[in-house]
Amino acid sequence: LDKIIQGFRRFRNDVFPQQQAFFEELAQEQNPRAMFITCSDSRVVPELITQSEPGDLFVTRNVGNIVPPYGQMLGGVSTAIEYAVMALGVKHIIVCGHSDCGAMKAVMNPEKVEHMPTVKAWLRHAEVARTVVEHNCCGGHDALSVLTEENVVAQLDHLRTHPSVASRLASGQLFIHGWIYNVGTSQILAYDAAQGKFRPVDEEPWPMATPRARYTPEQP
Amino acid sequence: LDKIIQGFRRFRNDVFPQQQAFFEELAQEQNPRAMFITCSDSRVVPELITQSEPGDLFVTRNVGNIVPPYGQMLGGVSTAIEYAVMALGVKHIIVCGHSDCGAMKAVMNPEKVEHMPTVKAWLRHAEVARTVVEHNCCGGHDALSVLTEENVVAQLDHLRTHPSVASRLASGQLFIHGWIYNVGTSQILAYDAAQGKFRPVDEEPWPMATPRARYTPEQP
Amino acid sequence: LDKIIQGFRRFRNDVFPQQQAFFEELAQEQNPRAMFITCSDSRVVPELITQSEPGDLFVTRNVGNIVPPYGQMLGGVSTAIEYAVMALGVKHIIVCGHSDCGAMKAVMNPEKVEHMPTVKAWLRHAEVARTVVEHNCCGGHDALSVLTEENVVAQLDHLRTHPSVASRLASGQLFIHGWIYNVGTSQILAYDAAQGKFRPVDEEPWPMATPRARYTPEQP
Amino acid sequence: LDKIIQGFRRFRNDVFPQQQAFFEELAQEQNPRAMFITCSDSRVVPELITQSEPGDLFVTRNVGNIVPPYGQMLGGVSTAIEYAVMALGVKHIIVCGHSDCGAMKAVMNPEKVEHMPTVKAWLRHAEVARTVVEHNCCGGHDALSVLTEENVVAQLDHLRTHPSVASRLASGQLFIHGWIYNVGTSQILAYDAAQGKFRPVDEEPWPMATPRARYTPEQP
Amino acid sequence: LDKIIQGFRRFRNDVFPQQQAFFEELAQEQNPRAMFITCSDSRVVPELITQSEPGDLFVTRNVGNIVPPYGQMLGGVSTAIEYAVMALGVKHIIVCGHSDCGAMKAVMNPEKVEHMPTVKAWLRHAEVARTVVEHNCCGGHDALSVLTEENVVAQLDHLRTHPSVASRLASGQLFIHGWIYNVGTSQILAYDAAQGKFRPVDEEPWPMATPRARYTPEQP
Amino acid sequence: LDKIIQGFRRFRNDVFPQQQAFFEELAQEQNPRAMFITCSDSRVVPELITQSEPGDLFVTRNVGNIVPPYGQMLGGVSTAIEYAVMALGVKHIIVCGHSDCGAMKAVMNPEKVEHMPTVKAWLRHAEVARTVVEHNCCGGHDALSVLTEENVVAQLDHLRTHPSVASRLASGQLFIHGWIYNVGTSQILAYDAAQGKFRPVDEEPWPMATPRARYTPEQP
Ligand SMILES: [Zn+2]
Ligand SMILES: [Zn+2]
Ligand SMILES: [Zn+2]
Ligand SMILES: [Zn+2]
Ligand SMILES: [Zn+2]
Ligand SMILES: [Zn+2]
């Protein structure tokens, strides 16, 4: 803990004073432009890899960047989505997986989490990705990166089952994105739904995962 | 999204190259020293306020920095706790609330989330804090900060119901902390269980929320 | 009951003897070509409107032709899907709504089922359709038919969250269909995902709701 | 699918025109005389074996003709029951099992569905029947037909736990029936509660599964 | 607490020494003859009203002497039943309601427990009794005693959905009883299933609630 | 049953008449001074070991004297707590374990209840105690008594997660106690939170498990 407390003192004494006015303004209200759903892994820092500032990203993080489908048993992720879309009005939701993910390894090798019943139950939400890989794909190390991609695709599908998301997707007022961040190379791939594959996030034309809008929002 | 993509390019082109060796080493394994449970609020950036680097903090974030008690219905937070303690062996768990929290305001004014059924159901895990405040406390603006504190105390109590946590607390191998971060002043208060109140996190002697160990770990 | 028993006697005495060999063969095994998910409404008879024979259609029917998303609480519909795909190997799944549906009316006018708590809870699985219509659409009688269509679209989205379905969709081994049957005109519309709208089921080219396969099944 | 579309065309072009007036009247309202709960098995066509017409039977079908008991977790079957009794006012509910049922075979040989977790969980509602057979009965082929019978008895017991059903049984305003349909012989057996065994459905006096009414409905 | 500690001292100093040998033998094993399910109400003391000794009755008590039906969500009562029947082999299960029951009053006047959400949810298991009374019966004070009776009948029906119970009922190896204890008069009424009404528990022939066995247990 | 009916006759004919006035007064209302949560074990009779009379103790009993933590799935124990605290206003809650407890033995040897799925699931609420013992403690016979103690400590922690309890603990208006009753010796040990161990219940100063109040109740 000592190192954390020292870190906090550096923040308070060195960082904060330089942006005091910014933080004071921020204290009254948040108005984030995007929601970021990613893994709890300590190596994935959303604000760092997008060079965002406090106030920019509404963040929810869990083991495996899971989005449970909307249903009768709703928990923290579903709550964050509903709050982000309905109370804060975010325009983008990014689901971000990453390389070397412990959760994805556990999906492939369930015996690793046999003695962790809660982890095992949670990863059932990634079972769809495991099944796709198992029935359609490759073995070895490759399987891990394909699984990581399929997991992001599956969580995007789950995201679309949430009423607040579906209604804004239908009218083109919300955009959803599926990313994979590579810790060792700084690469980010994004899901291109039209091509059914992942491409570099900033390659033109930008890869889009948002389904076609079926309605035109009313004009003012 | 444009701003986020530009941010990513700055990260990849400017930040990453300066620490490439560090990131490449990190790519193989994570070994975080602490778990950080905080709100999804965009203004609370754990790595910033503790000046932590990638690889330092295992982070889970949700609306209201909630820790549901251990039970038959287990979700993302319980999974993250089990994984952090059992798979990663973290030594500290910090539950961190913050000033001006939308979730705490919703607990006080449930009509604000009447049309957000998932949010409403999730905040039932903070009902214990609301009840404590309602039966014992003050009105007005003060009520919000007392509620924010009581919510952290309640989530610490919930944290102790998780078997992986309880067994390591019993032998003094794990430490738990309850913080409140003030966005506008950079202040962090921490819960001092012995005195039953919150004090500045770096005030000597450091405020401790960890219950007394009942067992001595075996000697080697 | 008298009329039902008389009906059974007609079946046993008049219908069965004409096809006795067929029924005797059928008694050993079922090998249906498709799964049919539709409403419990007495006016929707799947075998009649597709002129199917015993052994052709694996049928599950519930109030509102709902398909709950895959998750931790799984019931009869999820069971039927898993069984149809994994044990019987069906190649097609049809989700079929219909005109004048009491469930859809209840979604629009929840006060009608206020005293039926189970019905109300179940229709939460159609909440996504209600939200889409509410945010994007029209009023009056039109709203009912748009809602009925959006409900079928939503249930197709739910269907895709089931692992057994997703893995076979990914390799093009399973096809899914979204239909609306009009009781009074005998018309059937089907969802065309490429155009984002419903068209007559037998209009060329046939409307397809199946997403693009991302894998090629292995060659023998 | 081709065969199904051809079937639909035959229905629209040949069958519908002959009964157009009937269907047009039906389009406005349903008023079924009975609810029929049976298996999803493709060989069990309720309208065929009772020679019923569209509008006659409110049908819900699932794997194993299961009726989960009323409780805190309620799904499609409970919804259909509540809707049939309270919104439609049906006077009869028939629970119909059948010969050669795959669900019953799975109850006897759970290893067959070991890799189908949803099916396995669902069949827990038939565990009571398996336990009765295991503790009290016979082996071999006979066990399957006794299990099929005990399953119907158990689901009738479950049916009685639903408030809408229980209240109308208590005053003699609703009748419940337990049937077994034999695909290969066209035989239907019905449960005779007074004798505790199954008899041919149209054997005099008709076998009755309805418990004795404890109240007399008020006179007009 | 003082009075309770004094009571314990009287037990230890006065009562225990007189039966020390009995208690020492009891310390090794329990072998109860019956299971007793009754209300938590402080006025209902099972051992007193049946003049039983320690070791005689396996007791579970909750608000309203509720027995939830067997299902996917199982709790304390279901556990106690399974343990009593399978591990201890009890031969009798008594479900005992009582006069002036607060739970029954709350079922009739739900507004009394509006601010107690857990109590309200739990009493949903008595909803079936409330519905029976509402549809078939009387008003005023009488309604409370009819409801108390109907609640016992409903909980007996729930009891029969538990596999361990059903299998032993089917072979006549277990007996179930439905009682109402009147606190002010010491009267106990028992449910006579054949007559569909409650009669004094020791009136000949004894009132029986156990359904007819359908199997004969194998001879040794 | 014969012995139970004879016992009831003794109660009605011999015991009741001597205290008829007391019972008649009691018939109107209950006003218990304490809530007693203990095991269903037939050898633990709360009223006997505290020499309490009808009307003194509000009792809930289940297998293993479990108190599930407050959460989204709430059952009988949570209901009894809410009712006791909010409707009856009890001032003390006693959680009482006991020697030779079958539930504790099953926690240590889960294979004993492998065929009792409900019991197994319920004992998950004691998993925290098992984990503490496993990680920190001793083997052999000692392990059972340590487990029994840790289970009471864990259930006290669970008790504190209930809003009604937490709010009254915070202001010192409710007291909680953790006991272990020894059937063979009549000894009762109580948990002393300050010392982190169990001591005789009537040893001065009395062992206290109630956490420090953080609020002073308002003065009248
Ligand atoms: Zn990860
Ligand atoms: Zn917040
Ligand atoms: Zn319908
Ligand atoms: Zn079947
Ligand atoms: Zn009561
Ligand atoms: Zn015990």
CSV table of N, CA, C and O in Angstrom, one decimal, chain F residues 41-86:
chain,number,residue,atom,x,y,z
F,41,ASP,N,-31.9,-29.2,13.9
F,41,ASP,CA,-31.6,-30.4,14.6
F,41,ASP,C,-32.5,-30.6,15.8
F,41,ASP,O,-32.8,-29.7,16.6
F,42,SER,N,-33.0,-31.9,15.9
F,42,SER,CA,-34.1,-32.2,16.9
F,42,SER,C,-33.6,-32.0,18.3
F,42,SER,O,-34.4,-32.0,19.3
F,43,ARG,N,-32.3,-32.0,18.5
F,43,ARG,CA,-31.8,-31.9,19.9
F,43,ARG,C,-31.6,-30.5,20.4
F,43,ARG,O,-31.3,-30.3,21.6
F,44,VAL,N,-31.8,-29.5,19.5
F,44,VAL,CA,-31.7,-28.1,19.9
F,44,VAL,C,-33.1,-27.5,20.1
F,44,VAL,O,-33.8,-27.2,19.1
F,45,VAL,N,-33.5,-27.3,21.4
F,45,VAL,CA,-34.8,-26.8,21.6
F,45,VAL,C,-34.6,-25.4,22.3
F,45,VAL,O,-34.3,-25.3,23.5
F,46,PRO,N,-34.8,-24.3,21.5
F,46,PRO,CA,-34.5,-23.0,22.0
F,46,PRO,C,-35.2,-22.6,23.3
F,46,PRO,O,-34.6,-22.1,24.2
F,47,GLU,N,-36.5,-23.0,23.4
F,47,GLU,CA,-37.3,-22.6,24.6
F,47,GLU,C,-36.8,-23.4,25.8
F,47,GLU,O,-36.8,-22.8,26.9
F,48,LEU,N,-36.3,-24.6,25.6
F,48,LEU,CA,-35.8,-25.4,26.7
F,48,LEU,C,-34.5,-24.8,27.2
F,48,LEU,O,-34.4,-24.6,28.4
F,49,ILE,N,-33.6,-24.6,26.3
F,49,ILE,CA,-32.2,-24.2,26.8
F,49,ILE,C,-32.2,-22.8,27.3
F,49,ILE,O,-31.2,-22.4,28.0
F,50,THR,N,-33.2,-22.0,27.0
F,50,THR,CA,-33.3,-20.6,27.6
F,50,THR,C,-34.4,-20.5,28.6
F,50,THR,O,-34.7,-19.4,29.1
F,51,GLN,N,-35.1,-21.7,28.8
F,51,GLN,CA,-36.2,-21.7,29.8
F,51,GLN,C,-37.2,-20.6,29.5
F,51,GLN,O,-37.6,-19.8,30.3
F,52,SER,N,-37.5,-20.4,28.1
F,52,SER,CA,-38.4,-19.4,27.7
F,52,SER,C,-39.8,-19.9,27.6
F,52,SER,O,-40.1,-21.1,27.5
F,53,GLU,N,-40.8,-19.0,27.7
F,53,GLU,CA,-42.2,-19.4,27.6
F,53,GLU,C,-42.7,-19.0,26.2
F,53,GLU,O,-42.1,-18.2,25.5
F,54,PRO,N,-43.9,-19.5,25.9
F,54,PRO,CA,-44.5,-19.1,24.6
F,54,PRO,C,-44.6,-17.6,24.6
F,54,PRO,O,-45.0,-17.0,25.7
F,55,GLY,N,-44.3,-16.9,23.5
F,55,GLY,CA,-44.4,-15.5,23.4
F,55,GLY,C,-43.0,-14.8,23.6
F,55,GLY,O,-42.9,-13.6,23.4
F,56,ASP,N,-42.0,-15.6,24.1
F,56,ASP,CA,-40.7,-15.0,24.4
F,56,ASP,C,-39.8,-14.9,23.2
F,56,ASP,O,-39.1,-13.9,23.0
F,57,LEU,N,-39.7,-16.0,22.4
F,57,LEU,CA,-38.7,-16.1,21.3
F,57,LEU,C,-39.3,-16.2,20.0
F,57,LEU,O,-40.1,-17.1,19.7
F,58,PHE,N,-38.9,-15.3,19.1
F,58,PHE,CA,-39.3,-15.5,17.6
F,58,PHE,C,-38.2,-16.3,17.0
F,58,PHE,O,-37.1,-16.0,17.0
F,59,VAL,N,-38.6,-17.5,16.5
F,59,VAL,CA,-37.7,-18.5,16.2
F,59,VAL,C,-37.7,-18.9,14.7
F,59,VAL,O,-38.7,-19.1,14.1
F,60,THR,N,-36.5,-18.9,14.1
F,60,THR,CA,-36.4,-19.5,12.7
F,60,THR,C,-35.3,-20.5,12.8
F,60,THR,O,-34.2,-20.3,13.4
F,61,ARG,N,-35.6,-21.7,12.2
F,61,ARG,CA,-34.7,-22.8,12.2
F,61,ARG,C,-34.5,-23.4,10.8
F,61,ARG,O,-35.4,-23.6,10.1
F,62,ASN,N,-33.2,-23.7,10.5
F,62,ASN,CA,-32.9,-24.3,9.2
F,62,ASN,C,-31.7,-25.2,9.4
F,62,ASN,O,-31.0,-25.2,10.4
F,63,VAL,N,-31.3,-25.9,8.4
F,63,VAL,CA,-30.2,-26.8,8.4
F,63,VAL,C,-28.9,-26.0,8.5
F,63,VAL,O,-28.5,-25.3,7.5
F,64,GLY,N,-28.2,-26.0,9.6
F,64,GLY,CA,-26.9,-25.3,9.8
F,64,GLY,C,-27.0,-23.9,10.3
F,64,GLY,O,-26.0,-23.2,10.2
F,65,ASN,N,-28.1,-23.5,10.8
F,65,ASN,CA,-28.3,-22.1,11.4
F,65,ASN,C,-27.7,-21.1,10.5
F,65,ASN,O,-26.9,-20.3,10.9
F,66,ILE,N,-28.1,-21.1,9.2
F,66,ILE,CA,-27.5,-20.3,8.1
F,66,ILE,C,-28.3,-19.0,8.1
F,66,ILE,O,-29.5,-18.9,8.3
F,67,VAL,N,-27.6,-17.9,7.8
F,67,VAL,CA,-28.2,-16.6,7.5
F,67,VAL,C,-27.7,-16.1,6.1
F,67,VAL,O,-26.6,-15.6,6.1
F,68,PRO,N,-28.4,-16.4,5.0
F,68,PRO,CA,-27.9,-15.9,3.7
F,68,PRO,C,-27.7,-14.4,3.8
F,68,PRO,O,-28.5,-13.7,4.4
F,69,PRO,N,-26.7,-13.9,3.1
F,69,PRO,CA,-26.5,-12.5,3.0
F,69,PRO,C,-27.6,-11.8,2.2
F,69,PRO,O,-28.3,-12.4,1.4
F,70,TYR,N,-27.9,-10.6,2.5
F,70,TYR,CA,-28.9,-9.8,1.8
F,70,TYR,C,-28.6,-9.7,0.4
F,70,TYR,O,-27.4,-9.4,0.0
F,71,GLY,N,-29.5,-9.8,-0.5
F,71,GLY,CA,-29.2,-9.7,-1.9
F,71,GLY,C,-30.4,-9.8,-2.8
F,71,GLY,O,-31.5,-9.4,-2.3
F,72,GLN,N,-30.3,-10.2,-4.0
F,72,GLN,CA,-31.4,-10.2,-4.9
F,72,GLN,C,-32.3,-11.4,-4.7
F,72,GLN,O,-33.5,-11.4,-5.0
F,73,MET,N,-31.8,-12.6,-4.3
F,73,MET,CA,-32.6,-13.7,-4.0
F,73,MET,C,-32.8,-13.9,-2.5
F,73,MET,O,-31.9,-14.3,-1.9
F,74,LEU,N,-34.0,-13.6,-2.1
F,74,LEU,CA,-34.2,-13.6,-0.6
F,74,LEU,C,-35.3,-14.6,-0.3
F,74,LEU,O,-36.3,-14.7,-0.9
F,75,GLY,N,-35.1,-15.3,0.8
F,75,GLY,CA,-35.9,-16.4,1.2
F,75,GLY,C,-36.4,-16.3,2.6
F,75,GLY,O,-36.6,-15.2,3.1
F,76,GLY,N,-36.6,-17.4,3.2
F,76,GLY,CA,-37.3,-17.5,4.5
F,76,GLY,C,-36.5,-16.8,5.6
F,76,GLY,O,-37.1,-16.2,6.5
F,77,VAL,N,-35.2,-17.0,5.7
F,77,VAL,CA,-34.4,-16.4,6.8
F,77,VAL,C,-34.4,-14.9,6.7
F,77,VAL,O,-34.7,-14.2,7.7
F,78,SER,N,-34.2,-14.4,5.5
F,78,SER,CA,-34.2,-12.9,5.3
F,78,SER,C,-35.5,-12.4,5.7
F,78,SER,O,-35.6,-11.3,6.2
F,79,THR,N,-36.6,-13.1,5.3
F,79,THR,CA,-37.9,-12.6,5.6
F,79,THR,C,-38.1,-12.6,7.1
F,79,THR,O,-38.7,-11.6,7.7
F,80,ALA,N,-37.7,-13.6,7.8
F,80,ALA,CA,-37.9,-13.7,9.3
F,80,ALA,C,-37.1,-12.5,9.9
F,80,ALA,O,-37.6,-11.9,10.9
F,81,ILE,N,-35.9,-12.2,9.4
F,81,ILE,CA,-35.1,-11.1,10.0
F,81,ILE,C,-35.9,-9.8,9.8
F,81,ILE,O,-36.0,-9.0,10.7
F,82,GLU,N,-36.3,-9.5,8.6
F,82,GLU,CA,-36.9,-8.3,8.3
F,82,GLU,C,-38.2,-8.1,9.1
F,82,GLU,O,-38.5,-7.0,9.7
F,83,TYR,N,-39.0,-9.2,9.3
F,83,TYR,CA,-40.2,-9.2,10.0
F,83,TYR,C,-39.9,-9.0,11.5
F,83,TYR,O,-40.6,-8.1,12.2
F,84,ALA,N,-38.9,-9.7,12.1
F,84,ALA,CA,-38.6,-9.6,13.5
F,84,ALA,C,-38.2,-8.2,13.8
F,84,ALA,O,-38.6,-7.6,14.9
F,85,VAL,N,-37.3,-7.6,13.0
F,85,VAL,CA,-36.7,-6.3,13.3
F,85,VAL,C,-37.7,-5.1,13.0
F,85,VAL,O,-38.0,-4.3,13.9
F,86,MET,N,-38.4,-5.2,11.9
F,86,MET,CA,-39.2,-4.1,11.5
F,86,MET,C,-40.7,-4.2,12.0
F,86,MET,O,-41.2,-3.2,12.4
